[in-house]
Amino acid sequence: MPEYVDQLGRTVELKQVPIRIISLVPSQTELLFELGLDEEVIGITKFCVHPEQWFNTKTRVGGTKQLHLEKIKELQPDLIIANKEENVQAQIEELAKEFPVWVSDVEDLDDALRMIVDVGEIVNRKDEAIGFSTSIAKGFADLHSSLKKNFSTLYLIWKDPYMTIGGDTFINDILERSGFRNAFHDWARYPQIGIEQIEKIECELIFLSSEPFPFKQKHVDELQPLLPDTKICLVDGEMFSWYGSRLLKAPAYFKQLQNQLLSLTHARGTE
């Protein structure tokens, strides 16, 4: 029987190429779709919003942190795809007693590229996965060579309390590869910060992410009077935090964002 080693170093044994797959991670669900799977995926979470047709038709097995374990067991998957950070360890360990569970651990772009190829191999789409990985790597390399400036940036993921991202996160790696220097690079994980800290760091940009907290224009309007010299932008959180096939679209998004900010900076300089 084929064996695969996941990103935690666990050996996962399968009886055959999986045909009853449950994905517990939104970005990896989208990857399975882009790799050409359909009927093989029998269960997803309520946060697996891409692709829309799967979100509307596939069986939902709870949220990433609150899985419906009995529903998963009833579906009798021959492969479950999970993630160390997005899923709860105790739930994954319980599922692994009965089913093959492959767990990703993605902290940077290189981890994401390896995950894409590994998942592609497991589901018999290795050539397609290698193509994705190669295109993503080239896209980010081309983006890096075209960057004209590194903006000092605060990236907010939550409100009440405000939360940002430290230097040991996937978002940090993507942020800094895309020309945005993380103002909290020296911090760990997802620190809570107050408005006083935000005022003190004197960064050029504040990004308000669309997820996990859905920041809107009203939140920009709340912060802007307190930080009149800082550009505050709403950004697409999926581009910064989804580590599957959505990375194919990310470099173009970041290049456009950079160009918009450079144009704004130039306009301010000529006033």
Coordinates of N, CA and C in Angstrom, one line a residue, residues 56-214:
N56 N -21.8 25.2 -2.6 CA -23.3 25.1 -2.6 C -23.8 23.6 -2.7
T57 N -22.9 22.7 -3.0 CA -23.3 21.3 -3.3 C -22.7 20.3 -2.4
K58 N -21.4 20.5 -1.9 CA -20.7 19.5 -1.2 C -21.3 19.4 0.3
T59 N -21.2 18.2 0.9 CA -21.5 18.1 2.3 C -20.6 18.9 3.1
R60 N -21.1 19.7 4.1 CA -20.3 20.5 5.0 C -20.2 19.7 6.3
V61 N -19.0 19.7 6.8 CA -18.6 18.9 8.0 C -18.3 19.8 9.2
G62 N -18.8 21.0 9.2 CA -18.6 21.9 10.3 C -17.6 22.9 9.9
G63 N -17.0 23.7 10.9 CA -16.0 24.7 10.7 C -14.6 24.1 10.9
T64 N -13.6 24.8 10.5 CA -12.3 24.3 10.6 C -11.9 24.0 12.1
K65 N -12.4 24.8 13.0 CA -12.1 24.6 14.5 C -13.2 23.7 15.2
Q66 N -14.4 23.6 14.6 CA -15.4 22.8 15.2 C -16.0 21.8 14.2
L67 N -15.3 20.8 14.0 CA -15.7 19.7 13.0 C -16.8 18.9 13.6
H68 N -17.7 18.4 12.7 CA -18.7 17.5 13.1 C -18.2 16.1 12.9
L69 N -17.6 15.6 13.9 CA -16.8 14.3 13.8 C -17.7 13.2 13.4
E70 N -18.9 13.1 13.9 CA -19.7 12.0 13.6 C -20.2 12.0 12.1
K71 N -20.4 13.2 11.6 CA -20.7 13.4 10.2 C -19.6 12.9 9.3
I72 N -18.4 13.3 9.7 CA -17.2 12.9 8.9 C -17.1 11.3 9.0
K73 N -17.3 10.7 10.1 CA -17.2 9.3 10.2 C -18.3 8.6 9.3
E74 N -19.5 9.2 9.3 CA -20.5 8.6 8.5 C -20.2 8.6 7.0
L75 N -19.4 9.6 6.6 CA -19.0 9.7 5.2 C -18.0 8.7 4.7
Q76 N -17.3 8.1 5.7 CA -16.3 7.1 5.5 C -15.2 7.5 4.4
P77 N -14.5 8.6 4.7 CA -13.5 9.0 3.7 C -12.3 8.1 3.7
D78 N -11.7 8.0 2.5 CA -10.4 7.3 2.4 C -9.2 8.2 2.5
L79 N -9.5 9.5 2.6 CA -8.4 10.5 2.9 C -9.0 11.8 3.4
I80 N -8.4 12.3 4.5 CA -8.8 13.6 5.1 C -7.5 14.5 5.0
I81 N -7.7 15.7 4.4 CA -6.6 16.6 4.3 C -6.9 17.7 5.3
A82 N -5.9 17.9 6.2 CA -6.0 18.9 7.3 C -4.8 19.8 7.4
N83 N -4.8 20.7 8.4 CA -3.7 21.6 8.5 C -3.4 21.8 10.0
K84 N -2.2 21.9 10.4 CA -1.8 22.0 11.8 C -2.4 23.2 12.5
E85 N -2.4 24.4 11.8 CA -2.8 25.6 12.4 C -4.3 25.8 12.3
E86 N -4.9 25.4 11.2 CA -6.3 25.7 11.0 C -7.3 24.7 11.7
N87 N -6.8 23.5 12.0 CA -7.6 22.5 12.6 C -7.2 22.3 14.0
V88 N -8.0 21.7 14.8 CA -7.8 21.4 16.3 C -7.1 20.0 16.4
Q89 N -6.0 20.0 17.1 CA -5.2 18.8 17.2 C -5.9 17.6 17.7
A90 N -6.7 17.8 18.8 CA -7.4 16.7 19.4 C -8.5 16.1 18.4
Q91 N -9.1 16.9 17.6 CA -10.1 16.4 16.6 C -9.4 15.6 15.5
I92 N -8.2 16.2 15.1 CA -7.5 15.5 14.0 C -7.0 14.1 14.5
E93 N -6.5 14.1 15.8 CA -6.0 12.8 16.3 C -7.1 11.8 16.4
E94 N -8.3 12.2 16.8 CA -9.4 11.3 16.9 C -9.8 10.7 15.5
L95 N -9.8 11.6 14.5 CA -10.1 11.1 13.1 C -9.0 10.2 12.6
A96 N -7.8 10.5 13.0 CA -6.7 9.6 12.5 C -6.7 8.2 13.1
K97 N -7.5 8.0 14.1 CA -7.6 6.6 14.6 C -8.4 5.7 13.7
E98 N -9.2 6.3 12.8 CA -10.0 5.6 11.9 C -9.7 5.8 10.4
F99 N -9.2 6.9 10.1 CA -9.0 7.3 8.7 C -7.6 7.8 8.4
P100 N -7.1 7.7 7.2 CA -5.8 8.4 6.8 C -6.0 9.9 6.8
V101 N -5.2 10.6 7.6 CA -5.3 12.0 7.7 C -3.9 12.6 7.3
W102 N -3.9 13.4 6.3 CA -2.6 14.0 5.8 C -2.7 15.5 6.3
V103 N -1.7 15.9 7.1 CA -1.7 17.2 7.7 C -0.6 18.1 7.1
S104 N -1.0 19.3 6.6 CA 0.0 20.3 6.1 C 0.4 21.2 7.3
D105 N 1.6 21.8 7.1 CA 2.1 22.7 8.1 C 2.8 23.8 7.2
V106 N 2.1 24.9 7.0 CA 2.6 25.9 6.0 C 3.0 27.2 6.7
E107 N 4.2 27.5 6.8 CA 4.7 28.7 7.4 C 5.3 29.7 6.5
D108 N 5.6 29.3 5.2 CA 6.1 30.2 4.2 C 5.8 29.7 2.8
L109 N 6.2 30.5 1.8 CA 5.9 30.1 0.5 C 6.5 28.8 0.1
D110 N 7.7 28.5 0.5 CA 8.3 27.2 0.2 C 7.5 26.0 0.7
D111 N 7.0 26.2 2.0 CA 6.1 25.1 2.5 C 4.9 24.9 1.6
A112 N 4.3 26.1 1.2 CA 3.1 26.0 0.4 C 3.4 25.3 -0.9
L113 N 4.5 25.6 -1.6 CA 4.9 24.9 -2.8 C 5.1 23.4 -2.6
R114 N 5.7 23.0 -1.5 CA 5.8 21.6 -1.2 C 4.5 20.9 -1.0
M115 N 3.6 21.6 -0.3 CA 2.3 21.1 0.0 C 1.5 20.8 -1.3
I116 N 1.6 21.8 -2.2 CA 0.8 21.6 -3.5 C 1.3 20.4 -4.2
V117 N 2.6 20.2 -4.3 CA 3.1 19.0 -5.0 C 2.8 17.7 -4.3
D118 N 2.9 17.8 -2.9 CA 2.6 16.5 -2.2 C 1.1 16.1 -2.3
V119 N 0.2 17.1 -2.2 CA -1.2 16.8 -2.4 C -1.5 16.3 -3.8
G120 N -0.8 17.0 -4.8 CA -1.0 16.5 -6.1 C -0.6 15.1 -6.3
E121 N 0.5 14.7 -5.7 CA 1.0 13.3 -5.8 C 0.0 12.3 -5.2
I122 N -0.6 12.7 -4.0 CA -1.5 11.8 -3.3 C -2.8 11.5 -4.1
V123 N -3.3 12.6 -4.8 CA -4.5 12.5 -5.5 C -4.3 12.2 -7.0
N124 N -3.1 11.8 -7.3 CA -2.8 11.3 -8.7 C -2.9 12.5 -9.7
R125 N -2.5 13.7 -9.3 CA -2.4 14.9 -10.1 C -1.1 15.5 -10.0
K126 N 0.0 14.7 -10.0 CA 1.3 15.3 -9.7 C 1.8 16.2 -10.7
D127 N 1.6 15.9 -12.0 CA 2.1 16.8 -13.1 C 1.4 18.1 -13.0
E128 N 0.1 18.1 -12.8 CA -0.6 19.4 -12.7 C -0.1 20.2 -11.5
A129 N 0.1 19.5 -10.4 CA 0.6 20.2 -9.2 C 2.0 20.8 -9.4
I130 N 2.9 20.1 -10.0 CA 4.2 20.6 -10.3 C 4.1 21.8 -11.2
G131 N 3.2 21.8 -12.2 CA 3.0 23.0 -13.0 C 2.5 24.2 -12.2
F132 N 1.6 24.0 -11.2 CA 1.1 25.1 -10.4 C 2.3 25.6 -9.6
S133 N 3.1 24.7 -8.9 CA 4.2 25.1 -8.1 C 5.2 25.9 -8.9
T134 N 5.5 25.4 -10.1 CA 6.5 26.1 -10.9 C 6.0 27.5 -11.3
S135 N 4.8 27.6 -11.7 CA 4.2 28.9 -12.1 C 4.1 29.9 -10.9
I136 N 3.8 29.4 -9.7 CA 3.7 30.3 -8.5 C 5.1 30.8 -8.2
A137 N 6.1 29.9 -8.2 CA 7.5 30.3 -7.8 C 8.0 31.4 -8.8
K138 N 7.7 31.2 -10.1 CA 8.1 32.1 -11.1 C 7.4 33.5 -10.9
G139 N 6.1 33.4 -10.6 CA 5.4 34.6 -10.4 C 5.9 35.5 -9.3
F140 N 6.3 34.8 -8.2 CA 6.8 35.6 -7.1 C 8.3 36.1 -7.4
A141 N 9.0 35.3 -8.1 CA 10.4 35.7 -8.5 C 10.3 36.9 -9.4
D142 N 9.4 36.9 -10.4 CA 9.2 38.1 -11.2 C 8.8 39.3 -10.5
L143 N 7.9 39.1 -9.5 CA 7.4 40.2 -8.7 C 8.5 40.8 -7.9
H144 N 9.3 40.0 -7.3 CA 10.4 40.5 -6.5 C 11.4 41.3 -7.3
S145 N 11.7 40.9 -8.6 CA 12.6 41.6 -9.4 C 12.0 43.0 -9.9
S146 N 10.7 43.1 -9.8 CA 10.1 44.3 -10.3 C 9.8 45.3 -9.2
L147 N 10.0 44.9 -7.9 CA 9.7 45.8 -6.8 C 10.5 47.1 -6.8
K148 N 9.9 48.2 -6.5 CA 10.6 49.5 -6.5 C 10.8 50.0 -5.1
K149 N 10.0 49.5 -4.1 CA 10.0 50.0 -2.8 C 9.5 49.0 -1.8
N150 N 10.0 49.0 -0.6 CA 9.5 48.2 0.5 C 8.8 49.1 1.5
F151 N 7.4 49.0 1.5 CA 6.7 49.9 2.4 C 6.6 49.3 3.8
S152 N 6.9 50.1 4.8 CA 6.7 49.7 6.2 C 5.2 49.6 6.5
T153 N 4.7 48.3 6.9 CA 3.3 48.0 6.8 C 2.8 47.3 8.1
L154 N 1.7 47.7 8.6 CA 1.0 47.0 9.6 C -0.2 46.3 9.0
Y155 N -0.3 45.0 9.2 CA -1.3 44.2 8.7 C -2.2 43.7 9.8
L156 N -3.5 44.2 9.8 CA -4.4 43.9 10.8 C -5.4 42.8 10.4
I157 N -5.5 41.8 11.3 CA -6.4 40.6 11.0 C -7.7 40.6 11.8
W158 N -7.7 41.4 12.9 CA -8.8 41.4 13.8 C -9.0 42.7 14.5
K159 N -10.2 42.9 15.0 CA -10.6 44.1 15.7 C -11.3 43.8 17.0
D160 N -11.1 44.6 18.0 CA -11.7 44.4 19.4 C -11.3 43.1 20.0
P161 N -10.0 42.9 20.3 CA -8.9 43.8 20.1 C -8.3 43.7 18.7
Y162 N -7.5 44.7 18.4 CA -6.7 44.7 17.2 C -5.7 43.6 17.3
M163 N -5.5 42.8 16.2 CA -4.5 41.8 16.2 C -3.8 41.9 14.8
T164 N -2.5 41.6 14.9 CA -1.6 41.7 13.7 C -0.9 40.4 13.5
I165 N 0.1 40.4 12.7 CA 0.8 39.1 12.4 C 2.3 39.3 12.7
G166 N 2.9 38.3 13.3 CA 4.3 38.3 13.6 C 5.2 37.7 12.5
G167 N 6.5 37.7 12.7 CA 7.4 37.3 11.7 C 7.4 35.8 11.4
D168 N 6.8 35.0 12.2 CA 6.8 33.5 12.0 C 5.5 33.0 11.4
T169 N 4.8 33.8 10.6 CA 3.6 33.4 10.0 C 3.7 33.4 8.5
F170 N 2.8 32.6 7.8 CA 2.7 32.6 6.4 C 2.4 34.0 5.8
I171 N 1.5 34.7 6.4 CA 1.1 36.0 5.9 C 2.4 36.9 5.9
N172 N 3.2 36.8 7.0 CA 4.4 37.6 7.0 C 5.3 37.4 5.8
D173 N 5.5 36.1 5.5 CA 6.4 35.7 4.4 C 5.8 36.3 3.1
I174 N 4.5 36.1 2.8 CA 4.0 36.6 1.6 C 4.0 38.2 1.6
L175 N 3.7 38.8 2.7 CA 3.8 40.3 2.8 C 5.2 40.8 2.4
E176 N 6.2 40.2 3.0 CA 7.5 40.7 2.7 C 8.1 40.3 1.4
R177 N 7.6 39.2 0.8 CA 8.0 38.9 -0.6 C 7.4 39.8 -1.6
S178 N 6.4 40.5 -1.1 CA 5.6 41.3 -2.1 C 5.9 42.8 -1.9
G179 N 6.9 43.1 -1.2 CA 7.3 44.5 -1.1 C 6.7 45.3 0.1
F180 N 6.3 44.6 1.1 CA 5.7 45.3 2.3 C 6.4 44.8 3.5
R181 N 7.1 45.6 4.2 CA 7.9 45.3 5.3 C 7.0 45.2 6.6
N182 N 6.9 44.1 7.2 CA 6.1 43.9 8.4 C 6.6 44.7 9.6
A183 N 5.7 45.6 10.1 CA 6.1 46.5 11.2 C 6.3 45.7 12.5
F184 N 5.7 44.5 12.5 CA 5.7 43.6 13.7 C 6.5 42.3 13.4
H185 N 7.5 42.4 12.5 CA 8.3 41.3 12.1 C 8.9 40.6 13.3
D186 N 9.3 41.3 14.3 CA 10.1 40.7 15.4 C 9.2 40.1 16.5
W187 N 7.9 40.2 16.3 CA 6.9 39.6 17.2 C 6.6 38.2 16.7
A188 N 5.9 37.4 17.6 CA 5.6 36.0 17.3 C 4.1 35.9 17.1
R189 N 3.7 35.0 16.1 CA 2.4 34.6 15.8 C 1.4 35.8 15.6
Y190 N 0.4 35.9 16.5 CA -0.7 36.9 16.2 C -0.9 37.8 17.4
P191 N 0.0 38.8 17.6 CA -0.1 39.6 18.8 C -1.3 40.5 18.8
Q192 N -1.8 40.8 20.0 CA -2.8 41.8 20.2 C -2.1 43.1 20.5
I193 N -2.6 44.2 19.9 CA -2.0 45.5 20.0 C -3.1 46.5 20.2
G194 N -2.7 47.6 20.9 CA -3.6 48.7 21.2 C -3.4 49.9 20.2
I195 N -4.3 50.8 20.2 CA -4.2 51.9 19.3 C -2.9 52.7 19.6
E196 N -2.5 52.7 20.9 CA -1.3 53.5 21.3 C -0.1 52.9 20.6
Q197 N 0.0 51.6 20.5 CA 1.1 50.9 19.8 C 1.1 51.2 18.3
I198 N -0.1 51.2 17.7 CA -0.3 51.5 16.3 C 0.2 53.0 16.0
E199 N -0.1 53.9 16.9 CA 0.3 55.3 16.7 C 1.8 55.4 16.8
K200 N 2.5 54.6 17.7 CA 3.9 54.7 17.9 C 4.8 54.2 16.8
I201 N 4.3 53.1 16.1 CA 5.2 52.5 15.1 C 5.4 53.3 13.9
E202 N 4.6 54.3 13.6 CA 4.8 55.3 12.5 C 5.0 54.5 11.2
C203 N 4.2 53.6 10.8 CA 4.4 52.9 9.5 C 3.7 53.7 8.4
E204 N 4.2 53.4 7.2 CA 3.6 54.0 6.0 C 2.2 53.6 5.7
L205 N 2.0 52.3 5.9 CA 0.7 51.7 5.5 C 0.1 50.9 6.6
I206 N -1.2 50.8 6.6 CA -2.0 49.9 7.4 C -2.9 49.1 6.5
F207 N -2.8 47.8 6.4 CA -3.7 47.0 5.7 C -4.7 46.4 6.6
L208 N -6.0 46.6 6.2 CA -7.1 46.0 6.9 C -7.6 44.8 6.1
S209 N -7.4 43.6 6.6 CA -7.7 42.4 5.8 C -9.2 42.1 5.7
S210 N -9.6 41.4 4.7 CA -11.0 41.0 4.5 C -11.3 39.8 5.3
E211 N -10.3 39.1 5.9 CA -10.5 37.9 6.7 C -9.3 37.8 7.7
P212 N -9.5 37.1 8.8 CA -10.7 36.5 9.3 C -11.7 37.6 9.8
F213 N -11.3 38.8 10.2 CA -12.3 39.8 10.5 C -12.6 40.6 9.2
P214 N -13.9 40.7 8.9 CA -14.2 41.4 7.6 C -14.2 42.9 7.7

